[in-house]
Coordinates of C-alpha atoms in Angstrom, one line a residue:
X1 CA 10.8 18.6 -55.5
X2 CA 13.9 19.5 -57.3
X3 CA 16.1 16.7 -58.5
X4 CA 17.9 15.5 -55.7
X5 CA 20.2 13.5 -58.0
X6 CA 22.1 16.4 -59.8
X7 CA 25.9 16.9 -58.8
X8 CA 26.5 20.5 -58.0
X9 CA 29.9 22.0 -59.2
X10 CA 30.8 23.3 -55.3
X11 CA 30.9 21.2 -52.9
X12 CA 28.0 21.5 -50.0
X13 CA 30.2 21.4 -46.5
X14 CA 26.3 21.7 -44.6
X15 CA 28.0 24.1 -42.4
X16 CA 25.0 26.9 -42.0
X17 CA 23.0 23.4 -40.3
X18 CA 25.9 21.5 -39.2
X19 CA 27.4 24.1 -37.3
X20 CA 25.5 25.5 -34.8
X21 CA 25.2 22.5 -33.3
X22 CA 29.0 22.0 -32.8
X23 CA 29.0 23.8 -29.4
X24 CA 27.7 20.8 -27.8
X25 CA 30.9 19.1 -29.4
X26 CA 31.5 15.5 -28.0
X27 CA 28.2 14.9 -25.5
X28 CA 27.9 11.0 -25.5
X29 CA 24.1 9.8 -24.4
X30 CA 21.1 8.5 -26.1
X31 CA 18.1 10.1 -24.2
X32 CA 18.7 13.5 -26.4
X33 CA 18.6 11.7 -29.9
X34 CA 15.9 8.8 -28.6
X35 CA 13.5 11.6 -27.8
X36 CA 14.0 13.3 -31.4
X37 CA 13.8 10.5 -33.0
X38 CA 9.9 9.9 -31.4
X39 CA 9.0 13.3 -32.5
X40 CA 10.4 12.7 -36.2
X41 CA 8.2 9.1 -35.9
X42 CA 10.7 6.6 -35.6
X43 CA 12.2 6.4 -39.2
X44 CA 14.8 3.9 -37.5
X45 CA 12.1 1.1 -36.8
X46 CA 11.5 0.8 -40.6
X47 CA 15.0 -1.0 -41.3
X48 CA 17.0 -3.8 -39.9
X49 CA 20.3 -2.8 -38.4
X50 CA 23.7 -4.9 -38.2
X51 CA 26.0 -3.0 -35.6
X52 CA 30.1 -2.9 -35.8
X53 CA 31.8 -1.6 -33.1
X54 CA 35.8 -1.2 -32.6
X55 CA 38.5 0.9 -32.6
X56 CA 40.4 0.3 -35.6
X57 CA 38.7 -1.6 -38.4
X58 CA 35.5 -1.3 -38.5
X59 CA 34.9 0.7 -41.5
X60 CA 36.5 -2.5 -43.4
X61 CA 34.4 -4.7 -41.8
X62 CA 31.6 -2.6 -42.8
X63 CA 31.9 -1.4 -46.2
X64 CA 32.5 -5.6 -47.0
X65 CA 29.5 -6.5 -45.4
X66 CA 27.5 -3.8 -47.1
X67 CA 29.0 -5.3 -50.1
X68 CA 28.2 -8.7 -49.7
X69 CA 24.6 -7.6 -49.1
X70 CA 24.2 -5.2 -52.2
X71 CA 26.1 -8.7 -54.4
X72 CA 23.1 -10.5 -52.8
X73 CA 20.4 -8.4 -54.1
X74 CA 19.3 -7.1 -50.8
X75 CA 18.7 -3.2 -50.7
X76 CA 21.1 -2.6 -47.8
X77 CA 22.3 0.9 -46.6
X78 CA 25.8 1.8 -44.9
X79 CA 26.4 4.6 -42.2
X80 CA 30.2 5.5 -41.4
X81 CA 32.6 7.8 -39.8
X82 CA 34.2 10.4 -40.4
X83 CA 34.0 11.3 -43.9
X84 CA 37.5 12.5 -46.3
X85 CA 36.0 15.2 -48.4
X86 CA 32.1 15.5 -47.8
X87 CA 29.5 14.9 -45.0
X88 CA 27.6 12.7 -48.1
X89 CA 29.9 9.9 -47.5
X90 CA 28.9 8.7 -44.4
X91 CA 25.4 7.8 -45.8
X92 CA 25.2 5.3 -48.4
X93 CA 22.2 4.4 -50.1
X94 CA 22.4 1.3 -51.8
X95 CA 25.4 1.3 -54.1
X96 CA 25.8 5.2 -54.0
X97 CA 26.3 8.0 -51.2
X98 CA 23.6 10.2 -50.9
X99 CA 23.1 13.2 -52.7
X100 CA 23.7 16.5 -51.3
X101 CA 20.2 18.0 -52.1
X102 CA 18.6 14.7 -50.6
X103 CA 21.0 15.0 -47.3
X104 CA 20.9 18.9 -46.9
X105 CA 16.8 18.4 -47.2
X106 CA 16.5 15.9 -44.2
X107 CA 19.1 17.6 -42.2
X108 CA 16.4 20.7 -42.7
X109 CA 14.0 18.8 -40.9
X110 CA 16.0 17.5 -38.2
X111 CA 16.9 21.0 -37.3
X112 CA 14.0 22.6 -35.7
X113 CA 14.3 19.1 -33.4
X114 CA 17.3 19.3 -33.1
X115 CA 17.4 22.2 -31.6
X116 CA 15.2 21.5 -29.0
X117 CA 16.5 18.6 -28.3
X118 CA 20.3 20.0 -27.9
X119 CA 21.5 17.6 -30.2
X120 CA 25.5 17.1 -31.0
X121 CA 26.3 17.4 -34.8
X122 CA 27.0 13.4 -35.0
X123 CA 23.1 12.6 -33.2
X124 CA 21.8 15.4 -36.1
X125 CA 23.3 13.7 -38.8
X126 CA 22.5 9.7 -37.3
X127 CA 19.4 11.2 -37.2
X128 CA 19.3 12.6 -40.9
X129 CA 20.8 9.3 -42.1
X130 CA 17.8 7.3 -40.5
X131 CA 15.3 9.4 -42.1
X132 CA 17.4 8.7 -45.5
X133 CA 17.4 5.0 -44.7
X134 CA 13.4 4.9 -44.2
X135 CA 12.5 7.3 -47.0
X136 CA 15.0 5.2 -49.3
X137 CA 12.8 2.0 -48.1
X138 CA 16.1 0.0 -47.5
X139 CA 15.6 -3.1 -46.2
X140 CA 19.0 -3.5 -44.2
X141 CA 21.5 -1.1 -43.1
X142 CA 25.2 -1.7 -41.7
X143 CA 26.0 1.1 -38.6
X144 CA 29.2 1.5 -37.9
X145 CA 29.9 3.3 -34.3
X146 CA 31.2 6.7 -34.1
X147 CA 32.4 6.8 -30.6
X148 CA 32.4 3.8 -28.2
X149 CA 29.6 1.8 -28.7
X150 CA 27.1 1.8 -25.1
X151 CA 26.0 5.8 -25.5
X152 CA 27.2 6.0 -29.4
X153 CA 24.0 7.6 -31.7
X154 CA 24.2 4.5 -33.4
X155 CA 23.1 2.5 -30.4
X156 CA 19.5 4.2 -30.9
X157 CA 18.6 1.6 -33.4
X158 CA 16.2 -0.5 -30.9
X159 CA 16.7 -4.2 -32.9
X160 CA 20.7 -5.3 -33.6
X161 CA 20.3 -8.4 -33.6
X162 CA 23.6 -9.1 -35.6
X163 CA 26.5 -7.0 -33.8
X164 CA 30.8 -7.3 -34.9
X165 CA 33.5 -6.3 -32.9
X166 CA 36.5 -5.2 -34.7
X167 CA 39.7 -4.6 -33.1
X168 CA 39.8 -3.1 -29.9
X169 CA 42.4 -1.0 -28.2
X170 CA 43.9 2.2 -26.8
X171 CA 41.8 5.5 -28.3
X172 CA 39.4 8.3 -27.1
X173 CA 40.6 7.7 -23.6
X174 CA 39.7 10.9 -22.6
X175 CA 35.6 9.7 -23.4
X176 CA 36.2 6.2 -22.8
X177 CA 38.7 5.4 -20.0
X178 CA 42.4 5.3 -19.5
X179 CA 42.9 1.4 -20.1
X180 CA 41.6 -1.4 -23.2
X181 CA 39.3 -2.8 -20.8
X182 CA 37.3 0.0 -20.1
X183 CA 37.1 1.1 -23.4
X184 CA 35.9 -2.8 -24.4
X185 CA 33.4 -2.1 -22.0
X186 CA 31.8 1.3 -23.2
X187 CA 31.8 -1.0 -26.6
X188 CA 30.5 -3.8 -25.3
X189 CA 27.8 -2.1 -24.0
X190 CA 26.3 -2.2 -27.3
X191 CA 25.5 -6.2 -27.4
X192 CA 21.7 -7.0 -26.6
X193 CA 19.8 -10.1 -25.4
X194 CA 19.5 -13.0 -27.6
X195 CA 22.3 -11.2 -30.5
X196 CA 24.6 -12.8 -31.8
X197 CA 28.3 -11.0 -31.8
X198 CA 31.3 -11.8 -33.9
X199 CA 34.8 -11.0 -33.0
X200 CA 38.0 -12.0 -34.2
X201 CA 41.6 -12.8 -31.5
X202 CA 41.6 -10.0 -29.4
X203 CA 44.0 -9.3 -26.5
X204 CA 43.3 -11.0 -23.4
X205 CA 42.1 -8.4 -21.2
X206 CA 39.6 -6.9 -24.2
X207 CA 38.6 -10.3 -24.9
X208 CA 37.4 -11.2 -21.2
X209 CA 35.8 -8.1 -21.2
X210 CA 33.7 -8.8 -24.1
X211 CA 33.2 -12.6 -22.9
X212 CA 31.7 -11.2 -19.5
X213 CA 29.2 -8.8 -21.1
X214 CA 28.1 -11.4 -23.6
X215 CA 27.2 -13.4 -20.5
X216 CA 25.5 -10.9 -18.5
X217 CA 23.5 -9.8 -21.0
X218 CA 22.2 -12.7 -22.8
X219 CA 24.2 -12.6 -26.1
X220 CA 26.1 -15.1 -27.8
X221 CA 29.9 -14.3 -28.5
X222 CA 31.4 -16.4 -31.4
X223 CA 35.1 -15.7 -32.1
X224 CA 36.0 -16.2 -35.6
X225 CA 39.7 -16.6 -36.7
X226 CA 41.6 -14.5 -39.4
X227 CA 41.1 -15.4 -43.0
X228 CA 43.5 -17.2 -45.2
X229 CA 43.8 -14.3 -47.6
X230 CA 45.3 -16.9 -50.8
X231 CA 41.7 -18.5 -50.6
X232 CA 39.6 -14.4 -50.7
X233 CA 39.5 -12.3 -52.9
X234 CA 39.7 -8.8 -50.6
X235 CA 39.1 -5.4 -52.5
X236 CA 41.2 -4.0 -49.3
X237 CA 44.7 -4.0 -48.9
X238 CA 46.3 -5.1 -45.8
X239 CA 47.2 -8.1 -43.5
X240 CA 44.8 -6.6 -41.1
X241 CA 42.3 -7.2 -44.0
X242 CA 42.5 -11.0 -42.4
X243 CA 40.8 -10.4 -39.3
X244 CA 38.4 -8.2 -40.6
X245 CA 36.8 -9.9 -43.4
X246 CA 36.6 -12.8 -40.8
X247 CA 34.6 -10.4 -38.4
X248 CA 32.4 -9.7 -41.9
X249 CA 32.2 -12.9 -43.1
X250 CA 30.9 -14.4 -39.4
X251 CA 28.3 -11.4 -39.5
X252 CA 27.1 -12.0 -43.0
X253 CA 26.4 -15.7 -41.9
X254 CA 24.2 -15.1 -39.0
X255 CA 22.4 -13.1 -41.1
X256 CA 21.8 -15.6 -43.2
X257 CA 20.8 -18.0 -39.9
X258 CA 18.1 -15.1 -39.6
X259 CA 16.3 -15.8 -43.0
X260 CA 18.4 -13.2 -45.0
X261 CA 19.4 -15.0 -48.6
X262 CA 22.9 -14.3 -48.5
X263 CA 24.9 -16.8 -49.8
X264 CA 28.6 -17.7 -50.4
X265 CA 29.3 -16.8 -54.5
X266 CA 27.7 -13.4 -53.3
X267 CA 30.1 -12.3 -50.1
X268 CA 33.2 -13.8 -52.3
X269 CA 31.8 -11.1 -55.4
X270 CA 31.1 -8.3 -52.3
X271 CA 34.3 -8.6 -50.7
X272 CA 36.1 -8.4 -53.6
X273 CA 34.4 -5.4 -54.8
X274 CA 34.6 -3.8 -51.3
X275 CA 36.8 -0.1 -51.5
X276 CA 37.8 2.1 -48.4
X277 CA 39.4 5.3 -49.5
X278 CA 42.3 7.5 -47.5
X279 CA 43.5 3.5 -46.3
X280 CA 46.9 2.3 -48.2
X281 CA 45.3 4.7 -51.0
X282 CA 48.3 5.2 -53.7
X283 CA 47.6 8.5 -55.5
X284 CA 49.8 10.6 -57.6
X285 CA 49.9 14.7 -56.4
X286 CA 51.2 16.8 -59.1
X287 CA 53.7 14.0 -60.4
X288 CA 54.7 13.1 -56.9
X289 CA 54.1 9.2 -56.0
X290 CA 51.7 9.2 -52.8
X291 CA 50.0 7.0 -50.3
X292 CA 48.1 7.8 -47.9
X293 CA 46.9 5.9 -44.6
X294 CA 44.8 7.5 -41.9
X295 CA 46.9 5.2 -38.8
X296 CA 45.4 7.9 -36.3
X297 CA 46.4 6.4 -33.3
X298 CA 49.0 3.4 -32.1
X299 CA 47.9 0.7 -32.6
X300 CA 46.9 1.5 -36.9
X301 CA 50.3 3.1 -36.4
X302 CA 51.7 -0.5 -35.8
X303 CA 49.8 -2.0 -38.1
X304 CA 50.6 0.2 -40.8
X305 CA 54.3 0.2 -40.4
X306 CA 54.2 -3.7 -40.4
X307 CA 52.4 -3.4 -43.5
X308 CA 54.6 -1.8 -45.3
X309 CA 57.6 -3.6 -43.6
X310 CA 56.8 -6.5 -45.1
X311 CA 55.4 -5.9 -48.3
X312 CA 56.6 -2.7 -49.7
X313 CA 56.8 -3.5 -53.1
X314 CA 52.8 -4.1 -53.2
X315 CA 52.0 -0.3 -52.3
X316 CA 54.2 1.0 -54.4
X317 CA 57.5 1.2 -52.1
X318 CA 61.0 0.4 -51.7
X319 CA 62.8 -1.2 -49.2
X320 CA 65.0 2.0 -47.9
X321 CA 64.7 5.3 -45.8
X322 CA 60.7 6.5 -46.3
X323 CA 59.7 9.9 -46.6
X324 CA 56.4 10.8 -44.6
X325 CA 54.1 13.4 -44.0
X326 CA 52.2 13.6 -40.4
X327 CA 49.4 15.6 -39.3
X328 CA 48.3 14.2 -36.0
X329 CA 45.6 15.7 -33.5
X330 CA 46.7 16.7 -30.4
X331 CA 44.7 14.9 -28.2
X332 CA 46.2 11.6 -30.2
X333 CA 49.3 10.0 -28.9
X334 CA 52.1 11.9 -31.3
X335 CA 55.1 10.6 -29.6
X336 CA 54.1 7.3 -29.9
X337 CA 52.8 7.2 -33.6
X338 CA 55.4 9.2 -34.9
X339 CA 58.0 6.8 -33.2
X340 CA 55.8 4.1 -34.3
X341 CA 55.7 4.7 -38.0
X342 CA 59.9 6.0 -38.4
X343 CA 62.6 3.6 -39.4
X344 CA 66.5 4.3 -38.9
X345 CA 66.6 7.0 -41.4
X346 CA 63.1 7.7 -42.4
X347 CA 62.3 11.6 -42.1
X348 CA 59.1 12.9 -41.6
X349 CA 57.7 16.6 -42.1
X350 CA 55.2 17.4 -39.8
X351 CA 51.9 19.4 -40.8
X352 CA 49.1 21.3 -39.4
X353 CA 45.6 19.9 -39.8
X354 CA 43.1 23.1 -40.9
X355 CA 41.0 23.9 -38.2
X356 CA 42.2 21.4 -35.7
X357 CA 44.4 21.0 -32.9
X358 CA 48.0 19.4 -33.4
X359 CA 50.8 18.3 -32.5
X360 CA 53.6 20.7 -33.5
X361 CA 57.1 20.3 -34.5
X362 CA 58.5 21.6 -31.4
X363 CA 56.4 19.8 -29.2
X364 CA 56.8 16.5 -30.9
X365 CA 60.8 17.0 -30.4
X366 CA 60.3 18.0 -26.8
X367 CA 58.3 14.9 -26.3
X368 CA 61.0 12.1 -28.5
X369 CA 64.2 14.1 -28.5
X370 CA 65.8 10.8 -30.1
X371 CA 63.6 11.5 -33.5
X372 CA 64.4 15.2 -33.5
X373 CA 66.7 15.0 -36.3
X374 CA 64.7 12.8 -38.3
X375 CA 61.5 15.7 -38.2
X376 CA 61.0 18.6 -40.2
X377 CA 57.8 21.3 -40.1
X378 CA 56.3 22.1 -42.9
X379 CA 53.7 25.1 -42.9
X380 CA 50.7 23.4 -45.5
X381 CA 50.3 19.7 -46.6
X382 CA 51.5 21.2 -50.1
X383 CA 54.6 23.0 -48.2
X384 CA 55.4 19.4 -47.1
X385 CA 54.5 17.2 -50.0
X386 CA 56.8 19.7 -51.7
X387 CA 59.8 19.4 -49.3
X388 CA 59.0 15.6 -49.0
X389 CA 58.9 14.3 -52.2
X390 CA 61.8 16.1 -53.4
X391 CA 63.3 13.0 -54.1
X392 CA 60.5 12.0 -56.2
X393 CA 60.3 8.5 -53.8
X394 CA 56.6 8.2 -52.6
X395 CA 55.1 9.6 -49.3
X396 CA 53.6 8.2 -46.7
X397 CA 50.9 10.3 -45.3
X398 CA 49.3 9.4 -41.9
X399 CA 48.3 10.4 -39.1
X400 CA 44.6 11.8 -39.5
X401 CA 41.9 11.2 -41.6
X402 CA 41.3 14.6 -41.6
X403 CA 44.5 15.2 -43.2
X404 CA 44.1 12.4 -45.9
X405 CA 40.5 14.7 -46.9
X406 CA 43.0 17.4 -47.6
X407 CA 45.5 15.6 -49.1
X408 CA 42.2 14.2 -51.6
X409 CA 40.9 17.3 -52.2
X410 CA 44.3 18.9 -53.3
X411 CA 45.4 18.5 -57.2
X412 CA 46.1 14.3 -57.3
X413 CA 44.6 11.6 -59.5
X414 CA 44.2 7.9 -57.7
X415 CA 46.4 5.1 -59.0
X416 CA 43.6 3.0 -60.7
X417 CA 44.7 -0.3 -59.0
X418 CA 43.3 -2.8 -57.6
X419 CA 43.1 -3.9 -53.8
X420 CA 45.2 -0.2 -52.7
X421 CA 41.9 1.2 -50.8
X422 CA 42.1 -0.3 -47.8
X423 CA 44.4 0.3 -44.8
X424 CA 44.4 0.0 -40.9
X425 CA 42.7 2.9 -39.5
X426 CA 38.8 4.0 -39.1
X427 CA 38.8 7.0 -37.1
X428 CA 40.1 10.4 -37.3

């Protein structure tokens, strides 16, 4: 076998397998992926599984688990969603993401299942990351959901006996229903008999929601409160980082309840080392102070602008008029996040996102006519970084993660400090 550990100088994108399969975009169900799993032998019954589900938040919850679990000497893997730059960062194996070699030859033998099976890209790549797990012989591996939670890929995993709910709120209506508590349903329906869920405050309609399926299925809900971020360490930046490493923290010790040696001095060294790119990131694009925040929806939108409200000075701001640079999907609510995220004199220039749907200039101003002086269009992310950092003041860019894998592949270098990797959105 060739060396699976050598670092190509192009990137593999994985589109000649990836691609055919997009067709069946956005196909929610787990009899199609369940069924190809059996024929590949059931790589995902040879690992343990801890399940986060959410809608904003529960990479961070994930990545500082995984790194409490790695600090403890356990050989733990981590599956996320969606990547910045390359399809290899959703699979983590161990400390490192899987090699392109390693992911492009298990994707190759998902494919001629696959194919029978009508798989959506997402199930073909769970799938790949399973058999990458079991070959890998992890021992423990943190899945965060792609999409809801009841019929997510993710969900395929037979044994969760650990399960975290990070924030929950308006998103993917169009998959998951038009109000919080239908969408905390579709993610509550990942909880099982006899697990053990962690949760920090949510609102009161999400949080009855997630009571009453607890109930009727047999599970045990704990609700955990925020951390008191001058007593942790947190490698992620944020208020939101509060509730989130409390989620963690609450999951990491019913694990240990289970027999797992995890153990306090080891999740204070994991969270600490935790990292989440494209979240409060502070990079420097050809000279030009940037940071970028995926806040793809309202609610991280919120968040974000609270953030950075009340403690500017810590990512790199100053209190003032911002400069940002949107490119937001258009099935996301625009209107709202672009109102969400402008001050009294802020101006934003508003981008395409390659190969996506967005919201445009002219229908963002047809849909807020009170922010139409304060937007601009730009043609590129470089057009607008360009126009937008004029003043040599740092941009905010937000509004997709998509976007941010642009903005990361483009000519920047990352401000090497500490605690700036971590923001308030998961989810493109």
């Amino acid at each position: 076998m060739a060396d699976e550990t050598a670092v190509g100088t192009e990137l593999d994108n994985f589109a000649d397998l990836i691609e055919p399969f997009s067709r069946r975009g956005v196909d929610l169900g787990l009899d199609r992926l369940q069924a190809a799993l059996a024929e590949l032998g059931n790589p995902e019954r040879r690992f343990a599984a801890v399940q986060v589900a959410g809608t904003n938040g529960k990479g961070s919850i994930c990545t500082l688990v995984h790194q409490a679990l790695l600090a403890a000497g356990i050989r733990a893997g981590l599956y996320t969603s969606p990547h910045l730059v390359s399809w290899t960062e959703r699979i983590r194996l161990c400390h490192d993401p899987i090699a392109a070699p390693c992911l492009r030859r298990h994707l190759e033998t998902a494919t001629p299942i696959a194919q029978r099976h009508q798989l959506t890209p997402f199930e073909l790549v769970t799938a790949a990351a399973f058999l990458a797990f079991a070959e890998a012989e992890l021992e423990l591996v943190v899945l965060e959901v792609g999409l809801g939670g009841r019929l997510d890929a993710t969900t395929c995993h037979p044994h969760r006996p650990v399960i975290g709910f990070a924030s929950v709120g308006l998103d993917h209506a169009e998959f998951l229903g038009p109000d919080p508590a239908t969408i905390a349903a579709e993610k509550a329906g990942v909880l099982q008999p006899g697990a053990v869920a962690i949760s920090a405050p949510q609102s009161p309609e999400v949080a009855a929601v997630l009571s009453d399926s607890a109930a009727a299925v047999g599970a045990e809900l704990r609700w955990v409160e925020p951390l008191d971020l001058n007593q942790w360490t947190l490698g992620l930046s944020g208020a939101v980082q509060a509730a989130n490493g409390a989620v963690a923290l609450g999951l990491l010790r019913a694990l240990k309840e289970r027999g797992w040696p995890v153990n306090d001095p080891a999740i204070r060294r994991g969270f600490a080392a935790a990292r989440w790119p494209g979240r409060l990131q502070q990079l420097s694009w050809h000279g030009l102070p940037l940071l970028l925040d995926g806040a793809h929806n309202l609610p991280a939108a919120l968040a974000l602008r609270a953030e950075l409200d009340a403690h500017p000075e810590r990512h790199g701001l100053v209190s003032g008029p911002r400069h940002w640079l949107l490119g937001m999907l258009a099935n996301k609510q625009g209107p709202e996040i672009a109102a969400a995220l402008l001050g009294p004199g802020d101006r934003a220039w508003i981008v395409p996102v390659p190969g996506h749907a967005c919201w445009s200039l002219e229908a963002l101003t047809a849909a807020c006519p009170r922010l139409a002086s304060q937007l601009h269009s730009a043609p590129s992310l470089e057009a607008g970084l360009a126009q937008a950092g004029s003043g040599l003041q740092r941009v905010v860019a937000a509004g997709s993660l998509y976007l941010l894998g642009q903005a990361a592949t483009s000519e920047q270098t990352p401000v090497a400090s500490p605690g700036t990797s971590e923001g308030t959105s998961d989810f493109a």
